[in-house]
Amino acid sequence: MNGLPRLAPREFGDVTRWSSLLRRYGLAVAPAWVTGGRLDLLLEEHRRAFASAVPRDTTAARMPDAQPGQGVGEVAYRPGLSSRALRLTTAAADAFPATQALLRHSTLAAVAAAHLGEGASVNRFAYLTYDVAHDTPVTQLHYDRKHALKAYVCLTPALPEFGAPAFVPGSHDRSRRIREAHLTAGVPQDRLPITHGHRGHTPQSVTGPAGTLVLFDTDCLHQGGTVSAGNTRRVLRGHSHPAPRTLPDAPDSQDRSR
């Protein structure tokens, strides 16, 4: 297809339309999902979260997931490069109301239930990422180790020079077969070769104004773009996961849906 699948503003609340695009392409884009004052509030909370978080000490053996009283924890992300990522826990809900309200939007919850099944966990945590200019992409082309539906909001313009994400529409079915074949063969989930075997696939970059939302199945091949000199990349992300399922006659620790 030419271009990524997009929704018109009149379709933003149409769960059936979202679900149809996710099944067919593995993603759907809603340009300018967030605008005006709501976008301003999200940007303000994003900046405040990074200002309040203690930078991760890469020499330490480990870093607590969250700081007491704040619910803001720094997570490992592109070690050695000029990029940071935070996770906001439920303890931070009152301090970041606009962020929490967006991730609990009724449409996002309904689409997650339709795509992942009833009982799906919807955006339990908010993940914030901040990237400055660098000569390599934020991430390589890959599928995720853990299956999820991700809500990805570009708080800066969704343009290539701002490191906008890129996707290979329709690649999710093939990637799912590869991932599940590795798991069946006994490859541990945390060692899946997620960036291997994707030669010949050319991702297409998301384009749109700041506030653009992408919902995507994490089996769809995707990558972070390259942030050009003079620009920064600010992202709000939420992860929805299928309800855990116990395999027949197998302990919960072998549950591959987690």
PDB file of C-alpha atoms in Angstrom:
ATOM      1  CA  MET A   1       0.000   0.000   0.000  1.00  0.00           C
ATOM      2  CA  ASN A   2       1.066   3.611  -0.471  1.00  0.00           C
ATOM      3  CA  GLY A   3       1.186   5.347   2.901  1.00  0.00           C
ATOM      4  CA  LEU A   4       0.109   4.086   6.294  1.00  0.00           C
ATOM      5  CA  PRO A   5      -3.566   3.413   7.117  1.00  0.00           C
ATOM      6  CA  ARG A   6      -5.118   6.573   8.548  1.00  0.00           C
ATOM      7  CA  LEU A   7      -8.426   7.476  10.129  1.00  0.00           C
ATOM      8  CA  ALA A   8     -10.379  10.615   9.354  1.00  0.00           C
ATOM      9  CA  PRO A   9     -11.443  12.714  12.379  1.00  0.00           C
ATOM     10  CA  ARG A  10     -15.027  11.461  12.035  1.00  0.00           C
ATOM     11  CA  GLU A  11     -13.689   7.900  12.533  1.00  0.00           C
ATOM     12  CA  PHE A  12     -11.682   8.557  15.704  1.00  0.00           C
ATOM     13  CA  GLY A  13     -14.366   7.030  17.917  1.00  0.00           C
ATOM     14  CA  ASP A  14     -15.241   4.155  15.546  1.00  0.00           C
ATOM     15  CA  VAL A  15     -13.967   1.017  17.307  1.00  0.00           C
ATOM     16  CA  THR A  16     -14.956  -1.195  14.364  1.00  0.00           C
ATOM     17  CA  ARG A  17     -12.854   0.909  12.002  1.00  0.00           C
ATOM     18  CA  TRP A  18      -9.842   0.802  14.325  1.00  0.00           C
ATOM     19  CA  SER A  19     -10.185  -2.964  14.702  1.00  0.00           C
ATOM     20  CA  SER A  20     -10.486  -3.509  10.957  1.00  0.00           C
ATOM     21  CA  LEU A  21      -7.272  -1.601  10.221  1.00  0.00           C
ATOM     22  CA  LEU A  22      -5.406  -3.356  13.023  1.00  0.00           C
ATOM     23  CA  ARG A  23      -6.423  -6.781  11.718  1.00  0.00           C
ATOM     24  CA  ARG A  24      -5.480  -5.937   8.138  1.00  0.00           C
ATOM     25  CA  TYR A  25      -2.367  -3.807   8.556  1.00  0.00           C
ATOM     26  CA  GLY A  26      -1.267  -4.206  12.174  1.00  0.00           C
ATOM     27  CA  LEU A  27      -1.583  -0.475  12.818  1.00  0.00           C
ATOM     28  CA  ALA A  28      -3.739   2.604  12.370  1.00  0.00           C
ATOM     29  CA  VAL A  29      -2.843   6.309  12.505  1.00  0.00           C
ATOM     30  CA  ALA A  30      -5.042   9.129  13.824  1.00  0.00           C
ATOM     31  CA  PRO A  31      -3.430  12.459  12.850  1.00  0.00           C
ATOM     32  CA  ALA A  32      -3.977  15.243  15.403  1.00  0.00           C
ATOM     33  CA  TRP A  33      -5.778  12.949  17.856  1.00  0.00           C
ATOM     34  CA  VAL A  34      -4.779  15.400  20.598  1.00  0.00           C
ATOM     35  CA  THR A  35      -4.824  19.160  19.951  1.00  0.00           C
ATOM     36  CA  GLY A  36      -4.928  22.555  21.646  1.00  0.00           C
ATOM     37  CA  GLY A  37      -4.976  22.744  25.420  1.00  0.00           C
ATOM     38  CA  ARG A  38      -4.926  18.968  25.906  1.00  0.00           C
ATOM     39  CA  LEU A  39      -1.704  18.698  23.924  1.00  0.00           C
ATOM     40  CA  ASP A  40      -0.196  21.588  25.882  1.00  0.00           C
ATOM     41  CA  LEU A  41      -1.003  19.799  29.163  1.00  0.00           C
ATOM     42  CA  LEU A  42       0.568  16.550  27.959  1.00  0.00           C
ATOM     43  CA  LEU A  43       3.740  18.372  26.930  1.00  0.00           C
ATOM     44  CA  GLU A  44       3.910  20.188  30.261  1.00  0.00           C
ATOM     45  CA  GLU A  45       3.550  16.913  32.173  1.00  0.00           C
ATOM     46  CA  HIS A  46       6.142  15.237  29.951  1.00  0.00           C
ATOM     47  CA  ARG A  47       8.693  17.988  30.633  1.00  0.00           C
ATOM     48  CA  ARG A  48       7.904  18.000  34.358  1.00  0.00           C
ATOM     49  CA  ALA A  49       8.325  14.232  34.627  1.00  0.00           C
ATOM     50  CA  PHE A  50      11.830  14.385  33.186  1.00  0.00           C
ATOM     51  CA  ALA A  51      12.714  17.403  35.297  1.00  0.00           C
ATOM     52  CA  SER A  52      11.678  15.579  38.476  1.00  0.00           C
ATOM     53  CA  ALA A  53      13.259  12.192  37.735  1.00  0.00           C
ATOM     54  CA  VAL A  54      16.731  11.335  38.946  1.00  0.00           C
ATOM     55  CA  PRO A  55      18.868  10.327  35.904  1.00  0.00           C
ATOM     56  CA  ARG A  56      19.608   6.635  35.751  1.00  0.00           C
ATOM     57  CA  ASP A  57      23.075   5.724  37.033  1.00  0.00           C
ATOM     58  CA  THR A  58      24.380   3.355  34.374  1.00  0.00           C
ATOM     59  CA  THR A  59      27.201   2.231  36.676  1.00  0.00           C
ATOM     60  CA  ALA A  60      24.808   1.021  39.368  1.00  0.00           C
ATOM     61  CA  ALA A  61      23.779  -2.600  39.502  1.00  0.00           C
ATOM     62  CA  ARG A  62      20.092  -1.688  39.413  1.00  0.00           C
ATOM     63  CA  MET A  63      17.704   1.255  39.649  1.00  0.00           C
ATOM     64  CA  PRO A  64      14.388   1.158  41.530  1.00  0.00           C
ATOM     65  CA  ASP A  65      11.407   1.072  39.200  1.00  0.00           C
ATOM     66  CA  ALA A  66       9.872   4.082  40.874  1.00  0.00           C
ATOM     67  CA  GLN A  67      10.913   6.860  43.197  1.00  0.00           C
ATOM     68  CA  PRO A  68       9.036   6.877  46.526  1.00  0.00           C
ATOM     69  CA  GLY A  69       6.180   9.332  46.533  1.00  0.00           C
ATOM     70  CA  GLN A  70       6.538  10.293  42.886  1.00  0.00           C
ATOM     71  CA  GLY A  71       5.788   7.131  40.947  1.00  0.00           C
ATOM     72  CA  VAL A  72       8.364   8.213  38.347  1.00  0.00           C
ATOM     73  CA  GLY A  73      11.012   5.632  37.532  1.00  0.00           C
ATOM     74  CA  GLU A  74      13.753   5.670  34.907  1.00  0.00           C
ATOM     75  CA  VAL A  75      14.110   2.536  32.819  1.00  0.00           C
ATOM     76  CA  ALA A  76      17.036   1.273  30.756  1.00  0.00           C
ATOM     77  CA  TYR A  77      16.932   2.677  27.243  1.00  0.00           C
ATOM     78  CA  ARG A  78      19.629   2.988  24.567  1.00  0.00           C
ATOM     79  CA  PRO A  79      22.532   2.943  27.047  1.00  0.00           C
ATOM     80  CA  GLY A  80      25.221   5.497  26.259  1.00  0.00           C
ATOM     81  CA  LEU A  81      23.116   7.561  23.870  1.00  0.00           C
ATOM     82  CA  SER A  82      21.264  10.814  24.422  1.00  0.00           C
ATOM     83  CA  SER A  83      17.898   9.229  25.113  1.00  0.00           C
ATOM     84  CA  ARG A  84      15.870   8.643  28.241  1.00  0.00           C
ATOM     85  CA  ALA A  85      12.715   6.775  29.174  1.00  0.00           C
ATOM     86  CA  LEU A  86      10.470   6.981  32.206  1.00  0.00           C
ATOM     87  CA  ARG A  87       7.662   4.850  33.555  1.00  0.00           C
ATOM     88  CA  LEU A  88       4.857   6.472  35.537  1.00  0.00           C
ATOM     89  CA  THR A  89       3.205   4.133  38.020  1.00  0.00           C
ATOM     90  CA  THR A  90      -0.235   4.455  39.566  1.00  0.00           C
ATOM     91  CA  ALA A  91       1.376   6.432  42.402  1.00  0.00           C
ATOM     92  CA  ALA A  92       1.910   9.252  39.896  1.00  0.00           C
ATOM     93  CA  ALA A  93      -1.688   9.402  38.656  1.00  0.00           C
ATOM     94  CA  ASP A  94      -2.662  12.505  40.624  1.00  0.00           C
ATOM     95  CA  ALA A  95       0.491  14.366  39.605  1.00  0.00           C
ATOM     96  CA  PHE A  96       0.026  13.644  35.873  1.00  0.00           C
ATOM     97  CA  PRO A  97      -3.751  13.764  35.300  1.00  0.00           C
ATOM     98  CA  ALA A  98      -3.708  14.627  31.576  1.00  0.00           C
ATOM     99  CA  THR A  99      -1.369  11.729  30.834  1.00  0.00           C
ATOM    100  CA  GLN A 100      -3.462   9.265  32.828  1.00  0.00           C
ATOM    101  CA  ALA A 101      -6.729  10.515  31.320  1.00  0.00           C
ATOM    102  CA  LEU A 102      -5.484  10.023  27.765  1.00  0.00           C
ATOM    103  CA  LEU A 103      -4.326   6.460  28.368  1.00  0.00           C
ATOM    104  CA  ARG A 104      -7.675   5.629  29.959  1.00  0.00           C
ATOM    105  CA  HIS A 105      -9.659   7.031  27.047  1.00  0.00           C
ATOM    106  CA  SER A 106     -12.770   4.932  26.444  1.00  0.00           C
ATOM    107  CA  THR A 107     -11.961   4.393  22.749  1.00  0.00           C
ATOM    108  CA  LEU A 108      -8.478   3.055  23.536  1.00  0.00           C
ATOM    109  CA  ALA A 109      -9.952   0.663  26.095  1.00  0.00           C
ATOM    110  CA  ALA A 110     -12.628  -0.532  23.671  1.00  0.00           C
ATOM    111  CA  VAL A 111     -10.151  -1.085  20.827  1.00  0.00           C
ATOM    112  CA  ALA A 112      -7.799  -2.998  23.149  1.00  0.00           C
ATOM    113  CA  ALA A 113     -10.644  -5.277  24.242  1.00  0.00           C
ATOM    114  CA  ALA A 114     -11.692  -5.858  20.629  1.00  0.00           C
ATOM    115  CA  HIS A 115      -8.154  -6.583  19.420  1.00  0.00           C
ATOM    116  CA  LEU A 116      -6.758  -8.508  22.388  1.00  0.00           C
ATOM    117  CA  GLY A 117      -9.903 -10.016  23.855  1.00  0.00           C
ATOM    118  CA  GLU A 118     -11.900  -9.378  26.994  1.00  0.00           C
ATOM    119  CA  GLY A 119      -9.849  -9.113  30.139  1.00  0.00           C
ATOM    120  CA  ALA A 120      -6.982  -7.308  28.409  1.00  0.00           C
ATOM    121  CA  SER A 121      -4.961  -5.008  30.638  1.00  0.00           C
ATOM    122  CA  VAL A 122      -5.219  -1.503  29.194  1.00  0.00           C
ATOM    123  CA  ASN A 123      -2.315   0.943  29.490  1.00  0.00           C
ATOM    124  CA  ARG A 124      -1.468   0.137  33.115  1.00  0.00           C
ATOM    125  CA  PHE A 125       1.614   2.348  32.984  1.00  0.00           C
ATOM    126  CA  ALA A 126       2.554   5.468  31.091  1.00  0.00           C
ATOM    127  CA  TYR A 127       5.922   5.367  29.326  1.00  0.00           C
ATOM    128  CA  LEU A 128       7.544   8.653  28.398  1.00  0.00           C
ATOM    129  CA  THR A 129      10.539   8.856  26.085  1.00  0.00           C
ATOM    130  CA  TYR A 130      12.766  11.796  25.225  1.00  0.00           C
ATOM    131  CA  ASP A 131      15.373  11.718  22.451  1.00  0.00           C
ATOM    132  CA  VAL A 132      17.759  14.359  21.163  1.00  0.00           C
ATOM    133  CA  ALA A 133      19.573  14.471  17.841  1.00  0.00           C
ATOM    134  CA  HIS A 134      21.728  11.478  17.011  1.00  0.00           C
ATOM    135  CA  ASP A 135      23.121   9.976  13.807  1.00  0.00           C
ATOM    136  CA  THR A 136      21.480   6.561  14.300  1.00  0.00           C
ATOM    137  CA  PRO A 137      17.796   5.570  14.505  1.00  0.00           C
ATOM    138  CA  VAL A 138      16.184   5.405  17.920  1.00  0.00           C
ATOM    139  CA  THR A 139      15.545   1.681  17.350  1.00  0.00           C
ATOM    140  CA  GLN A 140      16.183  -0.838  14.582  1.00  0.00           C
ATOM    141  CA  LEU A 141      13.403  -2.504  12.628  1.00  0.00           C
ATOM    142  CA  HIS A 142      11.911  -5.185  14.897  1.00  0.00           C
ATOM    143  CA  TYR A 143       8.868  -6.841  16.390  1.00  0.00           C
ATOM    144  CA  ASP A 144       8.465  -6.855  20.190  1.00  0.00           C
ATOM    145  CA  ARG A 145       9.303  -9.816  22.403  1.00  0.00           C
ATOM    146  CA  LYS A 146       6.041  -9.508  24.330  1.00  0.00           C
ATOM    147  CA  HIS A 147       2.811  -9.233  22.353  1.00  0.00           C
ATOM    148  CA  ALA A 148       0.855  -6.048  23.040  1.00  0.00           C
ATOM    149  CA  LEU A 149      -1.219  -3.301  21.523  1.00  0.00           C
ATOM    150  CA  LYS A 150       0.632  -0.011  21.899  1.00  0.00           C
ATOM    151  CA  ALA A 151      -0.835   3.464  21.953  1.00  0.00           C
ATOM    152  CA  TYR A 152       1.880   5.832  20.748  1.00  0.00           C
ATOM    153  CA  VAL A 153       1.302   9.585  20.902  1.00  0.00           C
ATOM    154  CA  CYS A 154       3.783  11.886  19.157  1.00  0.00           C
ATOM    155  CA  LEU A 155       3.971  14.977  21.387  1.00  0.00           C
ATOM    156  CA  THR A 156       6.397  16.553  18.913  1.00  0.00           C
ATOM    157  CA  PRO A 157       5.637  16.624  15.170  1.00  0.00           C
ATOM    158  CA  ALA A 158       5.243  13.187  13.601  1.00  0.00           C
ATOM    159  CA  LEU A 159       7.799  13.853  10.900  1.00  0.00           C
ATOM    160  CA  PRO A 160      10.989  12.021   9.859  1.00  0.00           C
ATOM    161  CA  GLU A 161      13.285  14.798  11.115  1.00  0.00           C
ATOM    162  CA  PHE A 162      11.726  14.455  14.576  1.00  0.00           C
ATOM    163  CA  GLY A 163      12.353  10.695  14.650  1.00  0.00           C
ATOM    164  CA  ALA A 164       8.768   9.705  13.883  1.00  0.00           C
ATOM    165  CA  PRO A 165       8.161   5.941  14.060  1.00  0.00           C
ATOM    166  CA  ALA A 166       8.044   3.868  10.894  1.00  0.00           C
ATOM    167  CA  PHE A 167       6.165   0.637  10.177  1.00  0.00           C
ATOM    168  CA  VAL A 168       5.850  -2.155   7.646  1.00  0.00           C
ATOM    169  CA  PRO A 169       2.064  -2.413   7.251  1.00  0.00           C
ATOM    170  CA  GLY A 170       0.748  -5.958   7.040  1.00  0.00           C
ATOM    171  CA  SER A 171       3.886  -7.554   8.506  1.00  0.00           C
ATOM    172  CA  HIS A 172       2.253  -8.582  11.792  1.00  0.00           C
ATOM    173  CA  ASP A 173       1.016 -12.022  10.713  1.00  0.00           C
ATOM    174  CA  ARG A 174       4.455 -13.089   9.451  1.00  0.00           C
ATOM    175  CA  SER A 175       6.239 -11.677  12.508  1.00  0.00           C
ATOM    176  CA  ARG A 176       3.798 -13.458  14.831  1.00  0.00           C
ATOM    177  CA  ARG A 177       4.558 -16.774  13.142  1.00  0.00           C
ATOM    178  CA  ILE A 178       8.308 -16.147  13.498  1.00  0.00           C
ATOM    179  CA  ARG A 179       7.996 -15.168  17.174  1.00  0.00           C
ATOM    180  CA  GLU A 180       5.790 -18.126  18.045  1.00  0.00           C
ATOM    181  CA  ALA A 181       8.048 -20.543  16.146  1.00  0.00           C
ATOM    182  CA  HIS A 182      11.029 -19.382  18.193  1.00  0.00           C
ATOM    183  CA  LEU A 183       9.074 -19.779  21.436  1.00  0.00           C
ATOM    184  CA  THR A 184       7.888 -23.250  20.436  1.00  0.00           C
ATOM    185  CA  ALA A 185      11.510 -24.171  19.693  1.00  0.00           C
ATOM    186  CA  GLY A 186      12.420 -23.209  23.248  1.00  0.00           C
ATOM    187  CA  VAL A 187      13.983 -19.778  22.725  1.00  0.00           C
ATOM    188  CA  PRO A 188      13.341 -17.757  25.925  1.00  0.00           C
ATOM    189  CA  GLN A 189      11.152 -14.724  25.415  1.00  0.00           C
ATOM    190  CA  ASP A 190      13.872 -12.345  26.583  1.00  0.00           C
ATOM    191  CA  ARG A 191      16.282 -13.741  23.962  1.00  0.00           C
ATOM    192  CA  LEU A 192      14.063 -13.639  20.889  1.00  0.00           C
ATOM    193  CA  PRO A 193      16.050 -12.360  17.864  1.00  0.00           C
ATOM    194  CA  ILE A 194      13.571  -9.606  17.158  1.00  0.00           C
ATOM    195  CA  THR A 195      15.727  -7.597  14.711  1.00  0.00           C
ATOM    196  CA  HIS A 196      16.748 -10.596  12.567  1.00  0.00           C
ATOM    197  CA  GLY A 197      15.239 -11.797   9.299  1.00  0.00           C
ATOM    198  CA  HIS A 198      13.691  -8.529   8.111  1.00  0.00           C
ATOM    199  CA  ARG A 199      15.832  -7.749   5.081  1.00  0.00           C
ATOM    200  CA  GLY A 200      13.877  -6.475   2.112  1.00  0.00           C
ATOM    201  CA  HIS A 201      11.238  -4.803   4.272  1.00  0.00           C
ATOM    202  CA  THR A 202      11.129  -1.008   3.945  1.00  0.00           C
ATOM    203  CA  PRO A 203       9.287   0.783   6.760  1.00  0.00           C
ATOM    204  CA  GLN A 204       7.084   3.787   6.044  1.00  0.00           C
ATOM    205  CA  SER A 205       7.343   6.784   8.365  1.00  0.00           C
ATOM    206  CA  VAL A 206       4.331   8.231  10.156  1.00  0.00           C
ATOM    207  CA  THR A 207       3.547  11.795   9.116  1.00  0.00           C
ATOM    208  CA  GLY A 208       1.290  14.210  10.937  1.00  0.00           C
ATOM    209  CA  PRO A 209       1.233  17.109  13.372  1.00  0.00           C
ATOM    210  CA  ALA A 210       2.126  16.936  17.047  1.00  0.00           C
ATOM    211  CA  GLY A 211      -0.627  15.036  18.860  1.00  0.00           C
ATOM    212  CA  THR A 212      -0.796  12.251  16.254  1.00  0.00           C
ATOM    213  CA  LEU A 213      -1.739   8.840  17.699  1.00  0.00           C
ATOM    214  CA  VAL A 214      -0.632   5.462  16.368  1.00  0.00           C
ATOM    215  CA  LEU A 215      -2.218   2.254  17.624  1.00  0.00           C
ATOM    216  CA  PHE A 216      -0.198  -0.773  16.573  1.00  0.00           C
ATOM    217  CA  ASP A 217       0.082  -4.475  17.180  1.00  0.00           C
ATOM    218  CA  THR A 218       3.652  -5.075  18.357  1.00  0.00           C
ATOM    219  CA  ASP A 219       4.078  -7.983  15.941  1.00  0.00           C
ATOM    220  CA  CYS A 220       3.970  -5.370  13.164  1.00  0.00           C
ATOM    221  CA  LEU A 221       7.551  -4.499  12.193  1.00  0.00           C
ATOM    222  CA  HIS A 222       8.438  -1.040  13.463  1.00  0.00           C
ATOM    223  CA  GLN A 223      11.362   1.205  14.279  1.00  0.00           C
ATOM    224  CA  GLY A 224      12.104   4.599  15.773  1.00  0.00           C
ATOM    225  CA  GLY A 225      13.336   7.224  13.360  1.00  0.00           C
ATOM    226  CA  THR A 226      16.492   9.344  13.411  1.00  0.00           C
ATOM    227  CA  VAL A 227      16.247  12.692  15.204  1.00  0.00           C
ATOM    228  CA  SER A 228      17.881  15.407  13.102  1.00  0.00           C
ATOM    229  CA  ALA A 229      20.090  18.190  14.438  1.00  0.00           C
ATOM    230  CA  GLY A 230      18.140  20.905  16.219  1.00  0.00           C
ATOM    231  CA  ASN A 231      15.123  18.690  16.942  1.00  0.00           C
ATOM    232  CA  THR A 232      13.912  16.572  19.839  1.00  0.00           C
ATOM    233  CA  ARG A 233      11.470  13.686  20.091  1.00  0.00           C
ATOM    234  CA  ARG A 234       8.906  13.454  22.883  1.00  0.00           C
ATOM    235  CA  VAL A 235       6.586  10.463  23.075  1.00  0.00           C
ATOM    236  CA  LEU A 236       3.819   9.219  25.379  1.00  0.00           C
ATOM    237  CA  ARG A 237       3.179   5.495  25.134  1.00  0.00           C
ATOM    238  CA  GLY A 238       0.865   2.966  26.733  1.00  0.00           C
ATOM    239  CA  HIS A 239       0.919  -0.845  26.467  1.00  0.00           C
ATOM    240  CA  SER A 240      -2.159  -3.086  26.520  1.00  0.00           C
ATOM    241  CA  HIS A 241      -1.683  -6.831  26.943  1.00  0.00           C
ATOM    242  CA  PRO A 242      -3.923  -9.881  26.430  1.00  0.00           C
ATOM    243  CA  ALA A 243      -5.363 -11.481  29.541  1.00  0.00           C
ATOM    244  CA  PRO A 244      -2.986 -14.181  30.853  1.00  0.00           C
ATOM    245  CA  ARG A 245      -3.907 -17.674  29.786  1.00  0.00           C
ATOM    246  CA  THR A 246      -2.665 -20.946  31.275  1.00  0.00           C
ATOM    247  CA  LEU A 247      -1.519 -23.556  28.795  1.00  0.00           C
ATOM    248  CA  PRO A 248      -3.082 -27.036  29.280  1.00  0.00           C
ATOM    249  CA  ASP A 249      -1.149 -29.110  31.833  1.00  0.00           C
ATOM    250  CA  ALA A 250       1.578 -26.454  32.004  1.00  0.00           C
ATOM    251  CA  PRO A 251       2.659 -24.251  34.920  1.00  0.00           C
ATOM    252  CA  ASP A 252       1.907 -20.548  34.754  1.00  0.00           C
ATOM    253  CA  SER A 253       5.624 -19.808  34.399  1.00  0.00           C
ATOM    254  CA  GLN A 254       5.440 -21.280  30.889  1.00  0.00           C
ATOM    255  CA  ASP A 255       2.589 -18.985  29.844  1.00  0.00           C
ATOM    256  CA  ARG A 256       3.767 -17.443  26.582  1.00  0.00           C
ATOM    257  CA  SER A 257       1.048 -14.804  26.502  1.00  0.00           C
ATOM    258  CA  ARG A 258       2.842 -12.756  29.166  1.00  0.00           C
TER     259      ARG A 258
END
